[in-house]
Short mmCIF file of C-alpha atoms in Angstrom, two decimals:
data_model
loop_
_atom_site.label_atom_id
_atom_site.label_comp_id
_atom_site.label_asym_id
_atom_site.label_seq_id
_atom_site.Cartn_x
_atom_site.Cartn_y
_atom_site.Cartn_z
CA MET A 1 -0.43 -23.53 40.28
CA LYS A 2 2.71 -22.55 38.31
CA LYS A 3 2.77 -26.05 36.70
CA LEU A 4 -0.89 -25.70 35.72
CA LEU A 5 -0.27 -22.26 34.17
CA LEU A 6 2.69 -23.64 32.24
CA LEU A 7 0.63 -26.50 30.90
CA LEU A 8 -2.16 -24.11 29.85
CA SER A 9 0.34 -21.88 28.04
CA LEU A 10 1.82 -24.85 26.19
CA SER A 11 -1.67 -25.97 25.21
CA LEU A 12 -2.49 -22.56 23.77
CA LEU A 13 0.74 -22.53 21.78
CA LEU A 14 -0.07 -25.93 20.33
CA MET A 15 -3.44 -24.56 19.20
CA ILE A 16 -1.75 -21.87 17.10
CA PRO A 17 -0.73 -23.09 13.61
CA ALA A 18 3.01 -23.17 13.27
CA HIS A 19 3.00 -21.08 10.12
CA ALA A 20 1.16 -18.25 12.00
CA GLN A 21 4.02 -17.78 14.38
CA LYS A 22 6.66 -16.46 12.01
CA ILE A 23 7.03 -14.70 8.70
CA THR A 24 10.15 -14.25 6.63
CA THR A 25 11.29 -10.65 5.99
CA GLN A 26 14.27 -9.24 4.14
CA LEU A 27 15.59 -6.17 2.41
CA VAL A 28 15.91 -6.67 -1.35
CA GLU A 29 18.01 -4.67 -3.79
CA TYR A 30 16.77 -4.19 -7.36
CA LYS A 31 17.21 -1.69 -10.17
CA GLU A 32 15.36 0.89 -12.18
CA GLY A 33 17.68 1.88 -14.96
CA GLN A 34 21.00 2.67 -13.29
CA THR A 35 19.43 3.45 -9.90
CA THR A 36 19.69 0.98 -7.05
CA LEU A 37 16.54 0.61 -5.05
CA GLU A 38 16.01 -1.25 -1.78
CA GLY A 39 12.59 -2.78 -1.13
CA TYR A 40 11.22 -4.86 1.73
CA LEU A 41 9.82 -8.37 1.31
CA ALA A 42 7.56 -10.23 3.73
CA TYR A 43 5.90 -13.62 3.30
CA ASP A 44 4.80 -16.73 5.18
CA PRO A 45 7.24 -19.52 4.28
CA ALA A 46 4.65 -22.12 5.35
CA GLN A 47 2.38 -21.08 2.48
CA LYS A 48 3.34 -23.37 -0.37
CA GLY A 49 2.95 -22.76 -4.14
CA LYS A 50 2.34 -19.47 -5.88
CA ARG A 51 0.42 -16.87 -3.86
CA PRO A 52 -1.48 -13.65 -4.49
CA ALA A 53 0.82 -10.70 -3.92
CA VAL A 54 0.61 -7.11 -2.87
CA LEU A 55 2.92 -4.27 -3.85
CA VAL A 56 3.06 -1.63 -1.08
CA VAL A 57 4.16 1.96 -1.74
CA HIS A 58 5.46 4.19 1.03
CA GLU A 59 4.54 7.68 2.24
CA TRP A 60 6.58 10.79 1.38
CA THR A 61 9.20 9.94 4.00
CA GLY A 62 10.26 6.87 2.00
CA LEU A 63 10.30 3.23 2.94
CA ASN A 64 10.06 3.18 6.72
CA ASP A 65 8.94 1.05 9.67
CA TYR A 66 5.27 1.92 9.04
CA THR A 67 5.49 0.53 5.47
CA LYS A 68 7.23 -2.59 6.69
CA LYS A 69 4.54 -3.10 9.33
CA ARG A 70 1.87 -3.09 6.66
CA CYS A 71 3.85 -5.64 4.66
CA ASP A 72 4.10 -7.83 7.74
CA GLN A 73 0.31 -7.62 8.24
CA LEU A 74 -0.28 -8.67 4.64
CA ALA A 75 2.20 -11.56 4.93
CA LYS A 76 0.33 -12.87 7.98
CA MET A 77 -2.82 -12.79 5.91
CA GLY A 78 -1.13 -15.12 3.38
CA TYR A 79 0.01 -12.65 0.75
CA VAL A 80 3.49 -12.11 -0.59
CA ALA A 81 4.04 -8.45 0.28
CA PHE A 82 6.75 -6.30 -1.27
CA ALA A 83 7.33 -2.66 -0.42
CA ALA A 84 8.68 -0.79 -3.44
CA ASP A 85 11.36 1.85 -2.99
CA ILE A 86 10.53 4.90 -5.15
CA TYR A 87 13.37 7.15 -3.95
CA GLY A 88 16.38 4.88 -4.09
CA LYS A 89 18.51 2.99 -1.62
CA GLY A 90 19.31 5.09 1.44
CA VAL A 91 17.14 8.05 0.41
CA ARG A 92 14.91 8.43 3.47
CA PRO A 93 14.00 12.10 4.10
CA ALA A 94 14.16 12.99 7.79
CA SER A 95 12.11 16.19 7.86
CA PRO A 96 8.85 17.40 6.30
CA GLU A 97 10.83 19.89 4.20
CA ALA A 98 13.13 17.13 2.88
CA ALA A 99 10.20 14.79 2.29
CA GLY A 100 8.28 17.49 0.40
CA ALA A 101 11.27 18.14 -1.81
CA GLU A 102 11.96 14.48 -2.53
CA SER A 103 8.33 13.57 -3.24
CA GLY A 104 8.02 16.65 -5.40
CA LYS A 105 10.71 15.27 -7.72
CA TYR A 106 8.32 12.43 -8.67
CA LYS A 107 5.02 14.25 -8.56
CA ASN A 108 6.53 16.68 -11.08
CA ASN A 109 7.96 13.92 -13.20
CA ILE A 110 5.16 11.36 -13.72
CA PRO A 111 7.12 9.23 -16.23
CA LEU A 112 9.84 8.77 -13.62
CA LEU A 113 7.31 8.02 -10.88
CA ARG A 114 5.65 5.41 -13.11
CA ALA A 115 8.98 3.88 -14.03
CA ARG A 116 9.98 3.49 -10.37
CA VAL A 117 6.72 1.87 -9.26
CA ASN A 118 6.61 -0.38 -12.31
CA ALA A 119 10.18 -1.51 -11.51
CA GLY A 120 8.93 -2.65 -8.08
CA LEU A 121 5.99 -4.40 -9.69
CA ASP A 122 8.21 -6.19 -12.19
CA HIS A 123 10.52 -7.41 -9.41
CA LEU A 124 7.57 -8.71 -7.41
CA ARG A 125 6.02 -10.45 -10.40
CA LYS A 126 9.26 -12.42 -11.03
CA MET A 127 9.37 -13.96 -7.53
CA ASN A 128 8.99 -17.71 -7.50
CA ASN A 129 6.17 -17.77 -4.93
CA VAL A 130 4.04 -15.12 -6.66
CA ASP A 131 0.99 -15.73 -8.81
CA GLY A 132 1.55 -13.14 -11.51
CA LYS A 133 -2.15 -12.98 -12.37
CA LYS A 134 -3.09 -12.09 -8.79
CA ILE A 135 -1.23 -8.92 -7.85
CA ALA A 136 -2.64 -5.78 -6.23
CA ALA A 137 -0.90 -2.52 -5.23
CA ILE A 138 -1.66 -0.35 -2.23
CA GLY A 139 -0.18 2.93 -1.17
CA TYR A 140 -0.32 5.53 1.59
CA CYS A 141 -0.38 9.32 1.02
CA PHE A 142 2.39 9.76 -1.60
CA GLY A 143 2.08 6.01 -2.14
CA GLY A 144 -1.65 6.36 -2.76
CA THR A 145 -0.89 8.84 -5.49
CA THR A 146 1.73 6.46 -6.87
CA VAL A 147 -0.53 3.39 -7.15
CA LEU A 148 -3.10 5.45 -9.02
CA GLU A 149 -0.36 6.41 -11.44
CA LEU A 150 0.62 2.78 -11.69
CA ALA A 151 -2.96 2.02 -12.75
CA ARG A 152 -2.94 4.92 -15.19
CA SER A 153 0.24 3.57 -16.74
CA GLY A 154 -1.73 0.53 -17.82
CA ALA A 155 0.00 -1.87 -15.47
CA ASP A 156 -1.37 -5.41 -15.47
CA VAL A 157 -2.56 -5.61 -11.84
CA ALA A 158 -5.85 -6.86 -10.49
CA GLY A 159 -6.52 -3.84 -8.35
CA VAL A 160 -5.04 -0.79 -6.61
CA VAL A 161 -5.93 0.77 -3.27
CA SER A 162 -5.11 4.37 -2.41
CA PHE A 163 -5.21 5.28 1.28
CA HIS A 164 -5.45 9.06 1.76
CA GLY A 165 -3.50 9.67 -1.45
CA GLY A 166 -3.55 12.58 -3.87
CA LEU A 167 -6.17 12.07 -6.56
CA GLY A 168 -5.11 14.52 -9.25
CA THR A 169 -2.93 13.81 -12.22
CA PRO A 170 -1.52 15.91 -15.09
CA ASN A 171 -2.64 13.16 -17.47
CA PRO A 172 -6.33 12.43 -16.78
CA ALA A 173 -6.79 11.00 -20.31
CA ASP A 174 -4.47 8.15 -19.22
CA ALA A 175 -7.33 6.72 -17.21
CA LYS A 176 -8.31 4.95 -20.46
CA ASN A 177 -5.29 2.69 -19.86
CA ILE A 178 -6.52 1.46 -16.48
CA LYS A 179 -7.04 -2.30 -16.39
CA ALA A 180 -7.25 -2.63 -12.60
CA LYS A 181 -10.20 -2.20 -10.29
CA VAL A 182 -9.68 0.82 -8.04
CA LEU A 183 -10.49 1.46 -4.39
CA VAL A 184 -9.94 4.90 -2.85
CA ALA A 185 -10.03 5.29 0.97
CA HIS A 186 -10.38 8.98 1.59
CA GLY A 187 -10.58 11.26 4.63
CA ALA A 188 -13.89 13.13 4.30
CA ILE A 189 -12.37 16.32 5.70
CA ASP A 190 -8.85 15.98 4.26
CA PRO A 191 -7.81 19.63 3.76
CA TYR A 192 -5.12 18.73 1.23
CA ILE A 193 -7.59 17.41 -1.40
CA SER A 194 -9.56 20.26 -2.91
CA LYS A 195 -13.11 19.96 -4.26
CA ALA A 196 -11.72 20.62 -7.73
CA GLU A 197 -9.29 17.72 -7.34
CA LEU A 198 -12.05 15.44 -6.05
CA ASP A 199 -14.44 16.41 -8.85
CA GLY A 200 -11.68 15.95 -11.38
CA PHE A 201 -11.02 12.43 -10.14
CA TYR A 202 -14.68 11.48 -10.38
CA LYS A 203 -14.89 12.84 -13.94
CA GLU A 204 -11.65 11.10 -14.95
CA MET A 205 -12.84 7.71 -13.62
CA ASN A 206 -16.33 8.06 -14.97
CA ASP A 207 -15.26 9.25 -18.41
CA ALA A 208 -12.91 6.24 -18.73
CA LYS A 209 -15.56 3.86 -17.31
CA VAL A 210 -13.12 2.62 -14.69
CA ASP A 211 -14.44 0.04 -12.18
CA TYR A 212 -13.84 2.05 -9.03
CA GLN A 213 -15.03 2.45 -5.45
CA PHE A 214 -14.64 5.66 -3.43
CA ILE A 215 -15.14 5.57 0.35
CA ALA A 216 -14.98 8.76 2.41
CA TYR A 217 -14.51 8.32 6.16
CA SER A 218 -16.12 10.84 8.53
CA ASP A 219 -13.96 13.06 10.70
CA ALA A 220 -10.86 11.77 8.94
CA VAL A 221 -8.15 14.04 7.60
CA HIS A 222 -4.90 13.23 5.81
CA ALA A 223 -2.75 10.29 6.98
CA PHE A 224 -5.62 8.77 8.97
CA THR A 225 -4.15 5.26 8.94
CA ASN A 226 -0.84 6.20 10.59
CA PRO A 227 -0.67 6.42 14.42
CA ASP A 228 2.51 8.46 14.10
CA ALA A 229 0.43 11.31 12.64
CA GLY A 230 -0.92 12.17 16.09
CA ASN A 231 -4.52 12.95 16.92
CA ASP A 232 -4.98 16.67 16.19
CA ASN A 233 -7.21 17.08 13.14
CA SER A 234 -6.48 20.82 13.07
CA LYS A 235 -2.99 20.03 11.78
CA GLY A 236 -4.51 18.52 8.63
CA ALA A 237 -2.93 15.08 9.17
CA ALA A 238 -3.97 12.85 12.08
CA TYR A 239 -4.67 9.25 12.99
CA ASN A 240 -8.28 8.08 13.07
CA ALA A 241 -8.60 4.56 14.53
CA ALA A 242 -12.13 3.96 13.17
CA ALA A 243 -11.17 5.03 9.64
CA ASP A 244 -7.99 3.00 9.83
CA ARG A 245 -9.89 -0.16 10.85
CA ARG A 246 -12.73 0.37 8.38
CA SER A 247 -10.47 1.12 5.42
CA TRP A 248 -8.37 -2.01 6.11
CA GLU A 249 -11.52 -4.11 6.21
CA ALA A 250 -12.68 -2.52 2.95
CA MET A 251 -9.31 -3.43 1.45
CA LYS A 252 -9.69 -7.06 2.58
CA GLN A 253 -13.16 -7.26 0.96
CA PHE A 254 -11.74 -5.72 -2.16
CA PHE A 255 -8.97 -8.34 -2.29
CA ALA A 256 -11.50 -11.12 -1.78
CA GLU A 257 -13.28 -9.91 -4.91
CA ILE A 258 -10.31 -9.32 -7.22
CA PHE A 259 -8.42 -12.45 -6.20
CA LYS A 260 -11.34 -14.86 -6.76
#
């Protein structure tokens, strides 16, 4: 019986494509001005030639294991995934208070925020295995806010996806610069996004005639894609498995469209 089980196991392994068994990951240093940043790269080395790529932007706690996990998922789908570092090498806030203070430096300085995310994009675009005409950017919470600002900066990307990110901007007129298609995955009962902010986003996108999609997920609050957020909606941030799954599928369909 043991021999039979061993043979079955080996047969199953042989049925799995070799390239699906391992991705390459590494920390990558790069610069924005005089600041050293440390991003995270993930890709499938068995995929030959230039590939579509995805820039991933972290939550307010900085580049962490959750961000890396998302990069790994994208790499297994065949994309070159690069997590940008907005804060700088080694700057990884360990408490909500520290995260709020650090993220606030960039939310209150949009030119700096745009410079940092564009530095990550530039680094990704220069990679030998990246098709520079097929790049998207996705972000979570603070990162969702950031990729929308990347689009508003006029960055040459095919699309951006904001997962439970802030929607407001001090520069709504900059929406005229948007070249990318936009997908927003939003928690329908997210207490951190006011009706005024939501209405302002709609007006901004509509006035600039941006090609955008906005999907609101029922019973979802802030941070609904992150299991580490817990499951208590009353706290304003909580995981929602259905919204996580549905928003990831929506992103995949969005990529299929923009990378045609």
